Amino acid sequence: MLRSLILVFGFLPLFLAAQPVRFNLSAPLVNDPAASAILVSNQYGVLRYYKVLEEEQPEGLSFDVNRRLGEQLSLTVIRAIEDNGFFAFENTTYCHLSSGASIEKVASDAEEGGPRAFRQVELYVDGVSAVEDVVVTGPVAMQPVYRIIGGRLFVAFSAQPYNGLLALFKVNGEQRYRYFYATEGEQSRYDLSLAELKTDFVEQKISLPKDGDWEGTIQAYDGNTGQYFWAYNSERMRKPFNQQHITAYLPGEAAFTHFNLQLSHPGADSYAYYGRYETLPDTLPAFFFDPLFAENESKAFRFKVSEEELGQFYEVDYAYEGGRGVPGSHWRIFGAVGQAGEVDFILPDIPAELYELMPFLDKLLEPTTATKRMLRCTRDCDYDFSRQPHLLRNEEWRVEHGVQVRGQEQEF
């Protein structure tokens, strides 16, 4: 009996010291032509597993990693990108995956999936003698071409079919826009009069937390047509210098059920807002953000988090300049804030085999900037980052969960 107890308790520390953890990676992720290797490391950068992706994995990739007691495991996808014969890397690390994870390819990593379909659309408007501006708010293959011929406005552009069409017009010296709204589909020509360009829309102003150039879109879902249209699109609309608000245009004839908003202020001091609203907000609120690193090195970082930041998520983005025609590289690290205190991480060691296959990884010791971002979820936030960490990067998921982002860039 004593011998049995010795055997049981003698093996117990070994059992606790190495617990297998399962990782499941989808086929689109590992078979992406850019995907080069998978690394699993602990919080000190020590490798626990790596695989060079040389062969196709039709069923995806599943594997176990033995996690030692006290280790926090992280998974890294190494991706090589090519531009005119020059190579760089776009790596992504997901931290705090000590119970394993299932990871898929996110939309931002996906190829375009073939050329997008566009169809030629022509508008003819009688009774127009002067035109100042024409804006088609949705995706177009080219900016609208317009001119006046004999008191008739001619507008031509290529738009995606089966999206609601909203076109704005400033004509005949009028100060505000008129609009034409239709369900874009098979029809490619519209013959209109000036009276048919309506003015019964709401100009919804949304105050911004910071002046400057904001990018993004607001898509409105019309319950009458069952389609989205673009109520705001920074690529198509004129933006005032150092703007303090944006203006969404809402046609009076539409029956709005919800709005999908994606707006960002890029740059060294960055903001981003994602959300789905029944009614558009009057303002985009700011939230607490400490931009400082307690320590920041070429392969390691450390920063403090407060009680106020519990339940939020972080991203640290290392950027590396290319130079001489070589594209720049990035290494992005994502994690969840589980407790107040300090967050720290060391990039994984790179196997010699990978350095031989991807010599441009030598830039890891020469980052030019590091951007710290905090992301908070404001809606339906029962999300386990450690199980499906890739969802945090998915724009549709961010819209559904009302993610708000603050970031600050620091130079090395």
Short mmCIF file of C-alpha atoms in Angstrom, two decimals:
data_model
loop_
_atom_site.label_atom_id
_atom_site.label_comp_id
_atom_site.label_asym_id
_atom_site.label_seq_id
_atom_site.Cartn_x
_atom_site.Cartn_y
_atom_site.Cartn_z
CA MET A 1 0.00 0.00 0.00
CA LEU A 2 2.78 2.41 0.93
CA ARG A 3 4.57 1.59 -2.30
CA SER A 4 1.39 2.34 -4.27
CA LEU A 5 1.03 5.73 -2.57
CA ILE A 6 4.66 6.54 -3.33
CA LEU A 7 4.15 5.63 -6.96
CA VAL A 8 0.97 7.72 -7.22
CA PHE A 9 2.33 10.80 -5.50
CA GLY A 10 5.71 10.36 -7.09
CA PHE A 11 4.21 10.72 -10.55
CA LEU A 12 1.78 13.48 -9.58
CA PRO A 13 4.27 16.40 -9.95
CA LEU A 14 5.21 15.14 -13.41
CA PHE A 15 1.55 15.06 -14.37
CA LEU A 16 0.98 18.59 -13.15
CA ALA A 17 4.14 19.83 -14.84
CA ALA A 18 3.03 18.95 -18.37
CA GLN A 19 -0.62 19.26 -19.34
CA PRO A 20 -1.54 18.82 -23.02
CA VAL A 21 -3.34 21.75 -24.61
CA ARG A 22 -5.11 21.40 -27.97
CA PHE A 23 -4.95 24.02 -30.74
CA ASN A 24 -7.19 23.88 -33.82
CA LEU A 25 -6.37 26.04 -36.86
CA SER A 26 -8.73 26.26 -39.83
CA ALA A 27 -7.75 25.13 -43.32
CA PRO A 28 -8.11 28.64 -44.86
CA LEU A 29 -5.74 29.99 -42.21
CA VAL A 30 -2.92 27.45 -42.58
CA ASN A 31 -3.31 27.09 -46.37
CA ASP A 32 -3.12 30.81 -47.01
CA PRO A 33 -0.21 31.21 -49.48
CA ALA A 34 1.27 33.85 -47.18
CA ALA A 35 1.18 31.61 -44.08
CA SER A 36 4.71 30.34 -43.47
CA ALA A 37 4.88 28.91 -39.96
CA ILE A 38 3.08 28.40 -36.65
CA LEU A 39 4.85 29.03 -33.34
CA VAL A 40 3.68 28.36 -29.79
CA SER A 41 5.69 30.01 -27.04
CA ASN A 42 5.36 30.93 -23.38
CA GLN A 43 5.38 34.38 -21.81
CA TYR A 44 9.18 34.38 -21.79
CA GLY A 45 9.52 33.74 -25.53
CA VAL A 46 10.58 30.11 -25.12
CA LEU A 47 9.27 27.92 -27.94
CA ARG A 48 7.07 24.97 -27.04
CA TYR A 49 6.09 24.06 -30.61
CA TYR A 50 6.69 25.19 -34.16
CA LYS A 51 5.75 23.98 -37.61
CA VAL A 52 6.85 25.25 -41.00
CA LEU A 53 3.84 25.24 -43.34
CA GLU A 54 5.27 23.61 -46.44
CA GLU A 55 2.48 21.17 -47.31
CA GLU A 56 -1.24 21.76 -47.76
CA GLN A 57 -3.42 20.84 -44.81
CA PRO A 58 -6.85 19.99 -46.31
CA GLU A 59 -8.43 19.46 -42.88
CA GLY A 60 -6.66 22.32 -41.19
CA LEU A 61 -4.11 21.79 -38.46
CA SER A 62 -4.68 20.36 -34.97
CA PHE A 63 -1.95 19.66 -32.45
CA ASP A 64 -1.27 19.36 -28.73
CA VAL A 65 1.30 21.35 -26.78
CA ASN A 66 2.43 20.33 -23.31
CA ARG A 67 1.89 23.31 -21.05
CA ARG A 68 4.06 23.37 -17.96
CA LEU A 69 2.78 24.53 -14.62
CA GLY A 70 2.50 28.34 -14.53
CA GLU A 71 3.05 28.84 -18.26
CA GLN A 72 0.93 31.20 -20.33
CA LEU A 73 0.93 29.94 -23.93
CA SER A 74 0.71 32.14 -27.01
CA LEU A 75 0.25 31.19 -30.64
CA THR A 76 1.89 33.07 -33.50
CA VAL A 77 1.10 32.91 -37.21
CA ILE A 78 4.12 33.90 -39.33
CA ARG A 79 3.08 35.36 -42.70
CA ALA A 80 5.35 36.40 -45.55
CA ILE A 81 4.12 39.15 -47.86
CA GLU A 82 5.58 40.01 -51.27
CA ASP A 83 5.58 43.27 -53.22
CA ASN A 84 7.37 43.46 -56.58
CA GLY A 85 9.85 40.77 -55.60
CA PHE A 86 10.57 42.20 -52.13
CA PHE A 87 9.48 40.34 -49.00
CA ALA A 88 8.33 41.39 -45.55
CA PHE A 89 6.32 39.81 -42.75
CA GLU A 90 2.87 40.33 -41.20
CA ASN A 91 2.88 38.26 -38.02
CA THR A 92 0.08 37.88 -35.49
CA THR A 93 0.33 36.57 -31.93
CA TYR A 94 -2.59 35.64 -29.66
CA CYS A 95 -1.67 35.57 -25.97
CA HIS A 96 -3.10 33.83 -22.87
CA LEU A 97 -4.27 30.64 -24.63
CA SER A 98 -3.44 28.24 -21.82
CA SER A 99 -6.64 26.22 -22.34
CA GLY A 100 -6.14 25.88 -26.09
CA ALA A 101 -7.98 27.69 -28.85
CA SER A 102 -9.72 27.38 -32.21
CA ILE A 103 -8.43 29.99 -34.64
CA GLU A 104 -9.75 30.88 -38.07
CA LYS A 105 -8.71 33.19 -40.85
CA VAL A 106 -10.15 36.66 -40.38
CA ALA A 107 -11.56 38.77 -43.19
CA SER A 108 -8.65 41.19 -43.14
CA ASP A 109 -6.30 38.32 -44.00
CA ALA A 110 -8.49 36.99 -46.79
CA GLU A 111 -7.92 37.48 -50.46
CA GLU A 112 -10.51 39.59 -52.27
CA GLY A 113 -12.14 36.49 -53.68
CA GLY A 114 -12.06 37.58 -57.29
CA PRO A 115 -12.98 40.83 -58.96
CA ARG A 116 -16.03 42.64 -57.59
CA ALA A 117 -19.00 42.99 -59.89
CA PHE A 118 -19.87 46.51 -61.03
CA ARG A 119 -22.48 47.70 -63.49
CA GLN A 120 -22.68 50.96 -65.40
CA VAL A 121 -25.34 53.36 -64.10
CA GLU A 122 -26.49 56.51 -65.89
CA LEU A 123 -28.65 59.31 -64.49
CA TYR A 124 -30.31 62.01 -66.62
CA VAL A 125 -31.89 64.96 -64.76
CA ASP A 126 -33.92 67.61 -66.61
CA GLY A 127 -34.04 71.22 -65.39
CA VAL A 128 -30.42 71.56 -64.23
CA SER A 129 -28.46 74.60 -65.40
CA ALA A 130 -25.47 74.43 -63.03
CA VAL A 131 -23.87 71.71 -60.93
CA GLU A 132 -21.44 72.09 -58.03
CA ASP A 133 -21.14 68.54 -56.71
CA VAL A 134 -22.39 64.99 -57.29
CA VAL A 135 -21.71 62.27 -54.71
CA VAL A 136 -22.55 58.58 -54.93
CA THR A 137 -22.13 57.38 -51.35
CA GLY A 138 -21.73 53.64 -51.96
CA PRO A 139 -18.84 51.67 -53.48
CA VAL A 140 -18.11 52.74 -57.05
CA ALA A 141 -15.43 51.64 -59.48
CA MET A 142 -14.72 55.27 -60.33
CA GLN A 143 -15.80 58.72 -59.24
CA PRO A 144 -18.98 59.88 -60.98
CA VAL A 145 -18.49 61.64 -64.30
CA TYR A 146 -21.02 64.43 -64.77
CA ARG A 147 -21.73 67.34 -67.10
CA ILE A 148 -24.64 69.48 -68.28
CA ILE A 149 -25.86 69.13 -71.83
CA GLY A 150 -28.65 71.50 -72.93
CA GLY A 151 -30.15 72.03 -69.49
CA ARG A 152 -29.92 68.36 -68.65
CA LEU A 153 -27.53 66.85 -66.11
CA PHE A 154 -25.80 63.65 -67.18
CA VAL A 155 -24.13 61.46 -64.51
CA ALA A 156 -22.34 58.15 -65.13
CA PHE A 157 -20.58 55.76 -62.74
CA SER A 158 -20.06 52.06 -62.09
CA ALA A 159 -21.68 50.71 -58.91
CA GLN A 160 -22.09 47.33 -57.29
CA PRO A 161 -25.49 45.79 -57.99
CA TYR A 162 -27.99 44.94 -55.26
CA ASN A 163 -26.93 47.76 -52.95
CA GLY A 164 -29.22 50.67 -52.17
CA LEU A 165 -28.24 53.66 -54.32
CA LEU A 166 -27.98 57.10 -52.71
CA ALA A 167 -26.78 59.96 -54.90
CA LEU A 168 -26.43 63.55 -53.62
CA PHE A 169 -26.59 66.62 -55.86
CA LYS A 170 -25.74 70.30 -55.38
CA VAL A 171 -27.24 72.03 -58.39
CA ASN A 172 -28.55 75.39 -59.61
CA GLY A 173 -26.71 77.32 -56.88
CA GLU A 174 -28.62 75.68 -54.02
CA GLN A 175 -26.84 75.48 -50.66
CA ARG A 176 -27.96 72.01 -49.61
CA TYR A 177 -27.96 68.66 -51.33
CA ARG A 178 -30.87 67.12 -53.12
CA TYR A 179 -30.91 63.34 -53.32
CA PHE A 180 -31.97 60.40 -55.42
CA TYR A 181 -32.55 57.11 -53.63
CA ALA A 182 -33.33 53.79 -55.27
CA THR A 183 -32.90 50.06 -54.93
CA GLU A 184 -29.94 49.37 -57.15
CA GLY A 185 -30.43 46.21 -59.17
CA GLU A 186 -31.03 45.43 -62.80
CA GLN A 187 -31.92 48.99 -63.79
CA SER A 188 -28.95 50.88 -65.19
CA ARG A 189 -30.58 54.09 -66.53
CA TYR A 190 -32.76 56.62 -64.71
CA ASP A 191 -34.53 59.55 -66.43
CA LEU A 192 -35.46 62.14 -63.82
CA SER A 193 -36.61 65.72 -63.41
CA LEU A 194 -35.24 68.24 -60.91
CA ALA A 195 -38.44 67.87 -58.87
CA GLU A 196 -37.69 64.17 -58.42
CA LEU A 197 -34.44 65.00 -56.63
CA LYS A 198 -35.89 65.18 -53.14
CA THR A 199 -34.85 67.29 -50.17
CA ASP A 200 -36.69 65.47 -47.36
CA PHE A 201 -33.67 63.91 -45.75
CA VAL A 202 -32.27 64.30 -42.25
CA GLU A 203 -28.72 65.54 -41.85
CA GLN A 204 -27.62 63.58 -38.76
CA LYS A 205 -24.54 65.18 -37.21
CA ILE A 206 -22.31 63.05 -34.96
CA SER A 207 -19.82 64.86 -32.73
CA LEU A 208 -16.31 63.42 -32.63
CA PRO A 209 -13.97 63.00 -29.63
CA LYS A 210 -11.09 64.55 -31.56
CA ASP A 211 -10.83 67.06 -34.39
CA GLY A 212 -9.18 66.00 -37.62
CA ASP A 213 -9.63 63.59 -40.50
CA TRP A 214 -11.94 60.67 -39.80
CA GLU A 215 -12.27 57.67 -42.10
CA GLY A 216 -15.02 55.10 -42.43
CA THR A 217 -18.66 54.49 -43.27
CA ILE A 218 -22.16 54.40 -41.86
CA GLN A 219 -24.42 51.85 -43.55
CA ALA A 220 -28.15 52.16 -43.00
CA TYR A 221 -30.50 49.19 -43.36
CA ASP A 222 -33.79 50.07 -45.01
CA GLY A 223 -36.60 47.76 -43.88
CA ASN A 224 -38.66 48.73 -46.93
CA THR A 225 -36.10 47.43 -49.42
CA GLY A 226 -34.28 44.87 -47.28
CA GLN A 227 -30.94 46.42 -48.30
CA TYR A 228 -28.14 48.53 -46.93
CA PHE A 229 -27.12 51.85 -48.35
CA TRP A 230 -24.28 54.19 -47.39
CA ALA A 231 -25.52 57.13 -45.33
CA TYR A 232 -21.93 58.29 -44.84
CA ASN A 233 -18.74 57.37 -46.67
CA SER A 234 -15.54 59.30 -46.01
CA GLU A 235 -14.06 58.24 -49.35
CA ARG A 236 -16.86 59.91 -51.31
CA MET A 237 -17.94 62.92 -49.24
CA ARG A 238 -16.21 66.23 -48.85
CA LYS A 239 -14.83 66.63 -45.34
CA PRO A 240 -14.28 70.03 -43.72
CA PHE A 241 -10.77 70.73 -42.51
CA ASN A 242 -10.18 69.78 -38.87
CA GLN A 243 -13.76 68.57 -38.62
CA GLN A 244 -15.53 68.33 -35.26
CA HIS A 245 -18.39 66.23 -36.56
CA ILE A 246 -19.50 64.13 -39.51
CA THR A 247 -22.88 64.28 -41.25
CA ALA A 248 -24.91 61.25 -42.28
CA TYR A 249 -27.66 61.74 -44.87
CA LEU A 250 -30.89 59.83 -44.15
CA PRO A 251 -33.57 59.84 -46.88
CA GLY A 252 -37.06 60.52 -45.63
CA GLU A 253 -38.56 57.63 -47.60
CA ALA A 254 -36.37 54.96 -45.97
CA ALA A 255 -37.54 52.89 -42.98
CA PHE A 256 -34.44 52.45 -40.86
CA THR A 257 -34.13 49.36 -38.70
CA HIS A 258 -30.45 49.75 -37.77
CA PHE A 259 -27.14 51.36 -38.70
CA ASN A 260 -23.67 49.81 -38.94
CA LEU A 261 -20.99 52.33 -38.05
CA GLN A 262 -17.23 52.03 -38.62
CA LEU A 263 -15.23 55.21 -38.07
CA SER A 264 -11.58 55.74 -37.22
CA HIS A 265 -9.07 58.52 -36.67
CA PRO A 266 -5.70 57.11 -37.78
CA GLY A 267 -2.29 58.44 -36.85
CA ALA A 268 -0.05 58.45 -33.80
CA ASP A 269 -3.02 59.25 -31.51
CA SER A 270 -5.73 57.00 -32.89
CA TYR A 271 -9.40 56.25 -32.29
CA ALA A 272 -11.76 53.69 -33.78
CA TYR A 273 -15.47 53.06 -33.24
CA TYR A 274 -17.59 50.13 -34.36
CA GLY A 275 -21.26 49.71 -33.58
CA ARG A 276 -24.76 48.67 -34.58
CA TYR A 277 -27.40 51.21 -33.60
CA GLU A 278 -31.18 51.44 -33.82
CA THR A 279 -30.73 55.23 -33.96
CA LEU A 280 -27.47 57.01 -34.66
CA PRO A 281 -25.68 58.52 -31.66
CA ASP A 282 -25.25 62.27 -31.30
CA THR A 283 -21.66 61.84 -30.16
CA LEU A 284 -18.87 59.25 -30.03
CA PRO A 285 -17.71 59.09 -26.41
CA ALA A 286 -14.09 59.00 -25.26
CA PHE A 287 -12.95 56.46 -22.65
CA PHE A 288 -10.05 56.00 -20.24
CA PHE A 289 -6.73 55.14 -21.87
CA ASP A 290 -3.19 55.11 -20.51
CA PRO A 291 -0.90 55.25 -23.55
CA LEU A 292 2.38 54.57 -21.73
CA PHE A 293 4.58 51.50 -21.69
CA ALA A 294 6.35 50.76 -18.42
CA GLU A 295 9.03 49.12 -20.56
CA ASN A 296 9.38 48.69 -24.30
CA GLU A 297 12.18 46.87 -26.09
CA SER A 298 12.65 45.40 -29.54
CA LYS A 299 11.26 42.00 -28.49
CA ALA A 300 9.46 42.72 -25.23
CA PHE A 301 6.97 45.10 -23.66
CA ARG A 302 5.40 45.74 -20.29
CA PHE A 303 2.61 48.10 -19.26
CA LYS A 304 0.28 48.62 -16.32
CA VAL A 305 -3.48 48.05 -16.36
CA SER A 306 -5.97 49.35 -13.84
CA GLU A 307 -9.22 48.03 -12.40
CA GLU A 308 -11.00 50.26 -14.91
CA GLU A 309 -9.48 48.27 -17.78
CA LEU A 310 -10.51 44.80 -16.61
CA GLY A 311 -12.37 42.95 -19.32
CA GLN A 312 -10.78 45.00 -22.07
CA PHE A 313 -8.35 43.75 -24.68
CA TYR A 314 -4.99 45.00 -25.84
CA GLU A 315 -2.98 45.11 -29.04
CA VAL A 316 0.69 45.95 -29.35
CA ASP A 317 1.76 46.61 -32.93
CA TYR A 318 5.47 46.58 -33.73
CA ALA A 319 6.22 48.28 -37.08
CA TYR A 320 9.44 47.83 -39.06
CA GLU A 321 10.41 50.08 -41.95
CA GLY A 322 11.34 48.44 -45.23
CA GLY A 323 13.22 51.06 -47.22
CA ARG A 324 14.56 51.01 -50.78
CA GLY A 325 11.34 49.65 -52.21
CA VAL A 326 10.97 46.94 -49.57
CA PRO A 327 7.50 46.87 -47.95
CA GLY A 328 7.24 47.52 -44.24
CA SER A 329 6.61 44.72 -41.75
CA HIS A 330 4.35 44.34 -38.71
CA TRP A 331 4.10 42.06 -35.70
CA ARG A 332 0.79 42.41 -33.84
CA ILE A 333 0.20 40.92 -30.40
CA PHE A 334 -3.35 40.55 -29.02
CA GLY A 335 -4.44 39.66 -25.51
CA ALA A 336 -7.12 40.06 -22.84
CA VAL A 337 -6.83 42.02 -19.59
CA GLY A 338 -7.68 39.48 -16.89
CA GLN A 339 -6.53 41.31 -13.78
CA ALA A 340 -5.16 44.65 -12.66
CA GLY A 341 -1.40 44.92 -12.48
CA GLU A 342 1.10 44.50 -15.30
CA VAL A 343 0.91 42.98 -18.76
CA ASP A 344 4.20 41.80 -20.19
CA PHE A 345 5.25 39.68 -23.13
CA ILE A 346 8.39 38.60 -24.98
CA LEU A 347 8.24 37.76 -28.69
CA PRO A 348 8.97 34.08 -29.37
CA ASP A 349 12.38 32.81 -30.31
CA ILE A 350 12.75 32.21 -34.04
CA PRO A 351 14.00 28.75 -35.07
CA ALA A 352 17.14 28.76 -37.23
CA GLU A 353 15.17 26.94 -39.93
CA LEU A 354 12.78 29.87 -40.22
CA TYR A 355 15.60 32.39 -40.45
CA GLU A 356 16.99 30.40 -43.38
CA LEU A 357 13.62 30.36 -45.15
CA MET A 358 12.73 33.98 -44.25
CA PRO A 359 15.97 35.97 -43.83
CA PHE A 360 13.95 39.23 -43.71
CA LEU A 361 12.91 38.25 -40.17
CA ASP A 362 16.24 39.76 -39.09
CA LYS A 363 14.36 43.08 -38.86
CA LEU A 364 12.84 41.89 -35.57
CA LEU A 365 15.61 43.61 -33.64
CA GLU A 366 15.03 46.95 -35.40
CA PRO A 367 11.41 48.07 -34.89
CA THR A 368 10.74 51.71 -35.72
CA THR A 369 7.53 52.21 -33.72
CA ALA A 370 5.33 50.38 -31.23
CA THR A 371 1.63 51.21 -30.96
CA LYS A 372 -0.30 50.31 -27.82
CA ARG A 373 -4.04 49.96 -28.30
CA MET A 374 -6.80 49.16 -25.84
CA LEU A 375 -10.08 47.74 -27.13
CA ARG A 376 -13.28 47.62 -25.13
CA CYS A 377 -16.50 45.85 -25.96
CA THR A 378 -19.66 47.84 -25.16
CA ARG A 379 -22.42 45.41 -26.20
CA ASP A 380 -23.06 41.68 -25.61
CA CYS A 381 -19.57 41.28 -24.18
CA ASP A 382 -19.70 37.68 -22.96
CA TYR A 383 -16.67 36.77 -25.06
CA ASP A 384 -13.89 34.33 -24.17
CA PHE A 385 -10.84 35.65 -26.01
CA SER A 386 -8.82 32.55 -25.11
CA ARG A 387 -11.17 30.27 -27.06
CA GLN A 388 -11.58 32.23 -30.32
CA PRO A 389 -9.03 35.07 -30.20
CA HIS A 390 -9.27 35.83 -33.93
CA LEU A 391 -12.79 37.24 -33.52
CA LEU A 392 -11.34 40.35 -31.89
CA ARG A 393 -9.86 41.31 -35.28
CA ASN A 394 -13.02 40.67 -37.30
CA GLU A 395 -14.74 43.92 -38.35
CA GLU A 396 -18.23 42.42 -38.44
CA TRP A 397 -17.74 41.03 -34.91
CA ARG A 398 -16.53 44.47 -33.76
CA VAL A 399 -19.65 46.10 -35.20
CA GLU A 400 -21.95 43.60 -33.48
CA HIS A 401 -20.22 44.10 -30.12
CA GLY A 402 -19.70 47.86 -30.25
CA VAL A 403 -15.91 47.80 -29.96
CA GLN A 404 -14.16 51.09 -29.19
CA VAL A 405 -10.41 51.47 -29.66
CA ARG A 406 -7.81 53.94 -28.41
CA GLY A 407 -4.19 53.84 -29.50
CA GLN A 408 -0.91 55.69 -29.13
CA GLU A 409 2.20 55.27 -31.26
CA GLN A 410 5.68 55.60 -29.77
CA GLU A 411 8.97 55.68 -31.62
CA PHE A 412 12.02 53.67 -30.68
#
